[in-house]
Amino acid sequence: MFKLFALVLAVATAGCGSNQVKIEIKGGDGQLVRLDANDVQYKFNHLVKTGTYILPEPDSKIELGGGSYSVNVAAGDYLGNEVLQVESPPLWGVRTYEAIFDIPASSNAPFKREGTILYASTKKNVRNWDLFTIRADGSDRQQLTHTPEPEQHPSWSPDGKKILFTRGDVMSNIDLYVMDADSSNVVRLTEHPERDQRGVFSPDGETIAFVSQRDGDVAVWLMDADGANPRKLVQGSQPSFSPDGRRIAFTSSAFDDNDEIYLIDLDGSNRTRLTENRRKIDWFASFSPKGDRLVYNSEEFGGQELMLMRADGQGQTRISIAEKTYEQEPVWSPDGKGLA
């Protein structure tokens, strides 16, 4: 079963009386969820069953002060968010604020480990990378490439018939190639003295977004699926198409001193900033299959952890705990209920 993850964010400050937040998480059939509250002084992070919880914990000796408090719950393909306007603590007694989340039954369906995973791998102490496929259940591992040059950053075409990838290394050159899913009919798409890498197909398969330094800046470029008509979109990297093909999520430090996540239309208009974490990096955003959420990496909590947010940047929710380790480049399962 795919474990549900629920994250609840709250902030605690000192007050005269006391405030508390009552969080009720309905649904889930008693499955484990992750309940997470973070503050400079107070951290709560445990796997618990769906139900009702009071924060701060009575024995935490932390009081909830005034301000806006964002409460987020992520469970399966559900992401809920409430913002509570908490007043300063009362002179006496306890004031209770409530946040209620009702997880739809469809969000609790088990994650089906079906389909084929495409990845790049190398042996220890060997610089060469090759492409492989493997079933989601770990069976039927197949090696697709056997060249002396490294092949990396593979991605499927929308119909699953083509594989887009890079070939080359930093000592020579890196370009984009495409081949059939069985590794036949390899075609070179770019041939430029600067690196062209991290290519992804648009949902209709007609356009490829990729990262290039061909004009001096690290930037997201677009080209036709056959490699024709390359054009610069925006300074940045790590492009991800929205499912409707109208927008691209990307990471950039060109508009701020820090790497943040943005959205932009394919004609270069309507650039929108989604994250604002000036001292830490947010990157590797990926749209969910429905297009309503993005998963991404963040260094906000010390490591490189996974975060979820809605497509408008709201409801930013921590879904992994890796304060001293690294979890990078998340991708969605086809049904949007799982991550790899």
JSON list of C-alpha atoms in Angstrom, two decimals, residues 213-338:
[
{"chain": "A", "resi": 213, "resn": "GLN", "atom": "CA", "xyz": [24.73, 27.34, -22.65]},
{"chain": "A", "resi": 214, "resn": "ARG", "atom": "CA", "xyz": [24.93, 28.09, -26.36]},
{"chain": "A", "resi": 215, "resn": "ASP", "atom": "CA", "xyz": [24.59, 31.86, -25.90]},
{"chain": "A", "resi": 216, "resn": "GLY", "atom": "CA", "xyz": [26.76, 32.06, -22.78]},
{"chain": "A", "resi": 217, "resn": "ASP", "atom": "CA", "xyz": [24.01, 31.78, -20.16]},
{"chain": "A", "resi": 218, "resn": "VAL", "atom": "CA", "xyz": [22.51, 28.62, -18.74]},
{"chain": "A", "resi": 219, "resn": "ALA", "atom": "CA", "xyz": [19.03, 28.82, -20.22]},
{"chain": "A", "resi": 220, "resn": "VAL", "atom": "CA", "xyz": [15.92, 26.85, -21.11]},
{"chain": "A", "resi": 221, "resn": "TRP", "atom": "CA", "xyz": [15.55, 26.45, -24.86]},
{"chain": "A", "resi": 222, "resn": "LEU", "atom": "CA", "xyz": [12.78, 25.04, -27.03]},
{"chain": "A", "resi": 223, "resn": "MET", "atom": "CA", "xyz": [13.06, 23.19, -30.34]},
{"chain": "A", "resi": 224, "resn": "ASP", "atom": "CA", "xyz": [10.87, 21.07, -32.56]},
{"chain": "A", "resi": 225, "resn": "ALA", "atom": "CA", "xyz": [10.87, 17.33, -31.84]},
{"chain": "A", "resi": 226, "resn": "ASP", "atom": "CA", "xyz": [13.16, 16.74, -34.84]},
{"chain": "A", "resi": 227, "resn": "GLY", "atom": "CA", "xyz": [15.74, 19.24, -33.54]},
{"chain": "A", "resi": 228, "resn": "ALA", "atom": "CA", "xyz": [14.74, 22.10, -35.83]},
{"chain": "A", "resi": 229, "resn": "ASN", "atom": "CA", "xyz": [13.93, 25.69, -34.87]},
{"chain": "A", "resi": 230, "resn": "PRO", "atom": "CA", "xyz": [15.85, 26.09, -31.58]},
{"chain": "A", "resi": 231, "resn": "ARG", "atom": "CA", "xyz": [14.87, 29.22, -29.66]},
{"chain": "A", "resi": 232, "resn": "LYS", "atom": "CA", "xyz": [15.75, 30.55, -26.23]},
{"chain": "A", "resi": 233, "resn": "LEU", "atom": "CA", "xyz": [12.89, 30.71, -23.74]},
{"chain": "A", "resi": 234, "resn": "VAL", "atom": "CA", "xyz": [14.30, 31.97, -20.45]},
{"chain": "A", "resi": 235, "resn": "GLN", "atom": "CA", "xyz": [17.49, 32.00, -18.41]},
{"chain": "A", "resi": 236, "resn": "GLY", "atom": "CA", "xyz": [17.28, 28.99, -16.09]},
{"chain": "A", "resi": 237, "resn": "SER", "atom": "CA", "xyz": [17.36, 25.19, -16.04]},
{"chain": "A", "resi": 238, "resn": "GLN", "atom": "CA", "xyz": [15.43, 22.01, -15.13]},
{"chain": "A", "resi": 239, "resn": "PRO", "atom": "CA", "xyz": [12.33, 22.50, -17.31]},
{"chain": "A", "resi": 240, "resn": "SER", "atom": "CA", "xyz": [9.08, 20.60, -16.68]},
{"chain": "A", "resi": 241, "resn": "PHE", "atom": "CA", "xyz": [6.02, 20.95, -18.95]},
{"chain": "A", "resi": 242, "resn": "SER", "atom": "CA", "xyz": [2.57, 21.37, -17.46]},
{"chain": "A", "resi": 243, "resn": "PRO", "atom": "CA", "xyz": [0.26, 18.53, -18.59]},
{"chain": "A", "resi": 244, "resn": "ASP", "atom": "CA", "xyz": [-1.67, 20.89, -20.90]},
{"chain": "A", "resi": 245, "resn": "GLY", "atom": "CA", "xyz": [1.62, 21.96, -22.54]},
{"chain": "A", "resi": 246, "resn": "ARG", "atom": "CA", "xyz": [0.97, 25.66, -22.00]},
{"chain": "A", "resi": 247, "resn": "ARG", "atom": "CA", "xyz": [3.53, 26.42, -19.30]},
{"chain": "A", "resi": 248, "resn": "ILE", "atom": "CA", "xyz": [6.96, 25.31, -18.12]},
{"chain": "A", "resi": 249, "resn": "ALA", "atom": "CA", "xyz": [8.23, 25.14, -14.56]},
{"chain": "A", "resi": 250, "resn": "PHE", "atom": "CA", "xyz": [11.93, 25.91, -14.24]},
{"chain": "A", "resi": 251, "resn": "THR", "atom": "CA", "xyz": [14.64, 26.88, -11.76]},
{"chain": "A", "resi": 252, "resn": "SER", "atom": "CA", "xyz": [16.56, 30.12, -12.05]},
{"chain": "A", "resi": 253, "resn": "SER", "atom": "CA", "xyz": [18.80, 32.47, -10.09]},
{"chain": "A", "resi": 254, "resn": "ALA", "atom": "CA", "xyz": [18.74, 35.09, -12.86]},
{"chain": "A", "resi": 255, "resn": "PHE", "atom": "CA", "xyz": [15.93, 37.10, -11.26]},
{"chain": "A", "resi": 256, "resn": "ASP", "atom": "CA", "xyz": [17.14, 36.84, -7.68]},
{"chain": "A", "resi": 257, "resn": "ASP", "atom": "CA", "xyz": [20.35, 35.98, -5.86]},
{"chain": "A", "resi": 258, "resn": "ASN", "atom": "CA", "xyz": [19.03, 32.49, -5.12]},
{"chain": "A", "resi": 259, "resn": "ASP", "atom": "CA", "xyz": [17.72, 29.52, -7.11]},
{"chain": "A", "resi": 260, "resn": "GLU", "atom": "CA", "xyz": [13.92, 29.64, -7.04]},
{"chain": "A", "resi": 261, "resn": "ILE", "atom": "CA", "xyz": [11.11, 27.93, -8.98]},
{"chain": "A", "resi": 262, "resn": "TYR", "atom": "CA", "xyz": [9.14, 29.82, -11.62]},
{"chain": "A", "resi": 263, "resn": "LEU", "atom": "CA", "xyz": [6.45, 29.24, -14.23]},
{"chain": "A", "resi": 264, "resn": "ILE", "atom": "CA", "xyz": [6.48, 30.73, -17.72]},
{"chain": "A", "resi": 265, "resn": "ASP", "atom": "CA", "xyz": [4.34, 30.52, -20.85]},
{"chain": "A", "resi": 266, "resn": "LEU", "atom": "CA", "xyz": [5.88, 28.97, -23.97]},
{"chain": "A", "resi": 267, "resn": "ASP", "atom": "CA", "xyz": [6.06, 32.38, -25.65]},
{"chain": "A", "resi": 268, "resn": "GLY", "atom": "CA", "xyz": [8.15, 33.74, -22.77]},
{"chain": "A", "resi": 269, "resn": "SER", "atom": "CA", "xyz": [5.35, 35.72, -21.16]},
{"chain": "A", "resi": 270, "resn": "ASN", "atom": "CA", "xyz": [3.74, 35.56, -17.72]},
{"chain": "A", "resi": 271, "resn": "ARG", "atom": "CA", "xyz": [6.80, 34.59, -15.72]},
{"chain": "A", "resi": 272, "resn": "THR", "atom": "CA", "xyz": [5.57, 33.78, -12.20]},
{"chain": "A", "resi": 273, "resn": "ARG", "atom": "CA", "xyz": [7.68, 33.10, -9.13]},
{"chain": "A", "resi": 274, "resn": "LEU", "atom": "CA", "xyz": [6.43, 30.20, -7.00]},
{"chain": "A", "resi": 275, "resn": "THR", "atom": "CA", "xyz": [9.01, 29.91, -4.22]},
{"chain": "A", "resi": 276, "resn": "GLU", "atom": "CA", "xyz": [10.83, 32.50, -2.13]},
{"chain": "A", "resi": 277, "resn": "ASN", "atom": "CA", "xyz": [13.47, 31.06, 0.12]},
{"chain": "A", "resi": 278, "resn": "ARG", "atom": "CA", "xyz": [16.32, 33.52, -0.06]},
{"chain": "A", "resi": 279, "resn": "ARG", "atom": "CA", "xyz": [18.93, 31.58, 1.88]},
{"chain": "A", "resi": 280, "resn": "LYS", "atom": "CA", "xyz": [18.20, 28.08, 0.56]},
{"chain": "A", "resi": 281, "resn": "ILE", "atom": "CA", "xyz": [17.82, 26.51, -2.90]},
{"chain": "A", "resi": 282, "resn": "ASP", "atom": "CA", "xyz": [14.49, 25.34, -4.38]},
{"chain": "A", "resi": 283, "resn": "TRP", "atom": "CA", "xyz": [14.83, 23.34, -7.60]},
{"chain": "A", "resi": 284, "resn": "PHE", "atom": "CA", "xyz": [13.95, 20.26, -9.71]},
{"chain": "A", "resi": 285, "resn": "ALA", "atom": "CA", "xyz": [10.21, 21.01, -9.92]},
{"chain": "A", "resi": 286, "resn": "SER", "atom": "CA", "xyz": [7.97, 18.45, -11.62]},
{"chain": "A", "resi": 287, "resn": "PHE", "atom": "CA", "xyz": [4.28, 18.77, -12.49]},
{"chain": "A", "resi": 288, "resn": "SER", "atom": "CA", "xyz": [1.83, 16.14, -11.26]},
{"chain": "A", "resi": 289, "resn": "PRO", "atom": "CA", "xyz": [-0.11, 14.25, -13.97]},
{"chain": "A", "resi": 290, "resn": "LYS", "atom": "CA", "xyz": [-3.19, 16.39, -13.26]},
{"chain": "A", "resi": 291, "resn": "GLY", "atom": "CA", "xyz": [-1.16, 19.61, -13.29]},
{"chain": "A", "resi": 292, "resn": "ASP", "atom": "CA", "xyz": [-2.54, 20.81, -9.97]},
{"chain": "A", "resi": 293, "resn": "ARG", "atom": "CA", "xyz": [0.63, 20.22, -7.94]},
{"chain": "A", "resi": 294, "resn": "LEU", "atom": "CA", "xyz": [4.40, 20.38, -8.18]},
{"chain": "A", "resi": 295, "resn": "VAL", "atom": "CA", "xyz": [6.92, 18.26, -6.33]},
{"chain": "A", "resi": 296, "resn": "TYR", "atom": "CA", "xyz": [10.36, 19.81, -5.90]},
{"chain": "A", "resi": 297, "resn": "ASN", "atom": "CA", "xyz": [13.61, 19.74, -3.94]},
{"chain": "A", "resi": 298, "resn": "SER", "atom": "CA", "xyz": [14.35, 22.26, -1.21]},
{"chain": "A", "resi": 299, "resn": "GLU", "atom": "CA", "xyz": [17.26, 22.94, 1.13]},
{"chain": "A", "resi": 300, "resn": "GLU", "atom": "CA", "xyz": [15.02, 24.88, 3.50]},
{"chain": "A", "resi": 301, "resn": "PHE", "atom": "CA", "xyz": [15.40, 22.36, 6.32]},
{"chain": "A", "resi": 302, "resn": "GLY", "atom": "CA", "xyz": [19.11, 21.61, 5.98]},
{"chain": "A", "resi": 303, "resn": "GLY", "atom": "CA", "xyz": [19.27, 18.68, 3.55]},
{"chain": "A", "resi": 304, "resn": "GLN", "atom": "CA", "xyz": [17.75, 18.31, 0.11]},
{"chain": "A", "resi": 305, "resn": "GLU", "atom": "CA", "xyz": [14.22, 17.21, 0.86]},
{"chain": "A", "resi": 306, "resn": "LEU", "atom": "CA", "xyz": [11.02, 16.74, -1.10]},
{"chain": "A", "resi": 307, "resn": "MET", "atom": "CA", "xyz": [8.31, 19.37, -0.99]},
{"chain": "A", "resi": 308, "resn": "LEU", "atom": "CA", "xyz": [4.84, 19.64, -2.49]},
{"chain": "A", "resi": 309, "resn": "MET", "atom": "CA", "xyz": [2.96, 22.77, -3.50]},
{"chain": "A", "resi": 310, "resn": "ARG", "atom": "CA", "xyz": [-0.06, 23.68, -5.55]},
{"chain": "A", "resi": 311, "resn": "ALA", "atom": "CA", "xyz": [0.52, 24.95, -9.07]},
{"chain": "A", "resi": 312, "resn": "ASP", "atom": "CA", "xyz": [0.01, 28.53, -7.85]},
{"chain": "A", "resi": 313, "resn": "GLY", "atom": "CA", "xyz": [2.79, 28.16, -5.27]},
{"chain": "A", "resi": 314, "resn": "GLN", "atom": "CA", "xyz": [0.47, 27.87, -2.28]},
{"chain": "A", "resi": 315, "resn": "GLY", "atom": "CA", "xyz": [0.38, 25.06, 0.27]},
{"chain": "A", "resi": 316, "resn": "GLN", "atom": "CA", "xyz": [4.12, 24.39, 0.33]},
{"chain": "A", "resi": 317, "resn": "THR", "atom": "CA", "xyz": [4.41, 21.14, 2.26]},
{"chain": "A", "resi": 318, "resn": "ARG", "atom": "CA", "xyz": [7.40, 19.11, 3.43]},
{"chain": "A", "resi": 319, "resn": "ILE", "atom": "CA", "xyz": [6.92, 15.42, 2.57]},
{"chain": "A", "resi": 320, "resn": "SER", "atom": "CA", "xyz": [10.30, 13.90, 3.41]},
{"chain": "A", "resi": 321, "resn": "ILE", "atom": "CA", "xyz": [12.67, 14.16, 6.34]},
{"chain": "A", "resi": 322, "resn": "ALA", "atom": "CA", "xyz": [16.30, 14.19, 5.20]},
{"chain": "A", "resi": 323, "resn": "GLU", "atom": "CA", "xyz": [17.97, 16.99, 7.10]},
{"chain": "A", "resi": 324, "resn": "LYS", "atom": "CA", "xyz": [21.46, 15.54, 6.62]},
{"chain": "A", "resi": 325, "resn": "THR", "atom": "CA", "xyz": [20.96, 13.58, 3.39]},
{"chain": "A", "resi": 326, "resn": "TYR", "atom": "CA", "xyz": [19.94, 14.30, -0.19]},
{"chain": "A", "resi": 327, "resn": "GLU", "atom": "CA", "xyz": [16.79, 13.39, -2.09]},
{"chain": "A", "resi": 328, "resn": "GLN", "atom": "CA", "xyz": [16.85, 14.78, -5.62]},
{"chain": "A", "resi": 329, "resn": "GLU", "atom": "CA", "xyz": [14.98, 14.94, -8.91]},
{"chain": "A", "resi": 330, "resn": "PRO", "atom": "CA", "xyz": [11.61, 13.44, -7.89]},
{"chain": "A", "resi": 331, "resn": "VAL", "atom": "CA", "xyz": [9.23, 12.10, -10.54]},
{"chain": "A", "resi": 332, "resn": "TRP", "atom": "CA", "xyz": [5.55, 11.18, -10.35]},
{"chain": "A", "resi": 333, "resn": "SER", "atom": "CA", "xyz": [3.91, 7.83, -10.89]},
{"chain": "A", "resi": 334, "resn": "PRO", "atom": "CA", "xyz": [1.50, 7.93, -13.87]},
{"chain": "A", "resi": 335, "resn": "ASP", "atom": "CA", "xyz": [-1.55, 7.98, -11.55]},
{"chain": "A", "resi": 336, "resn": "GLY", "atom": "CA", "xyz": [-0.15, 10.82, -9.43]},
{"chain": "A", "resi": 337, "resn": "LYS", "atom": "CA", "xyz": [-0.35, 8.80, -6.21]},
{"chain": "A", "resi": 338, "resn": "GLY", "atom": "CA", "xyz": [3.34, 7.96, -5.86]}
]
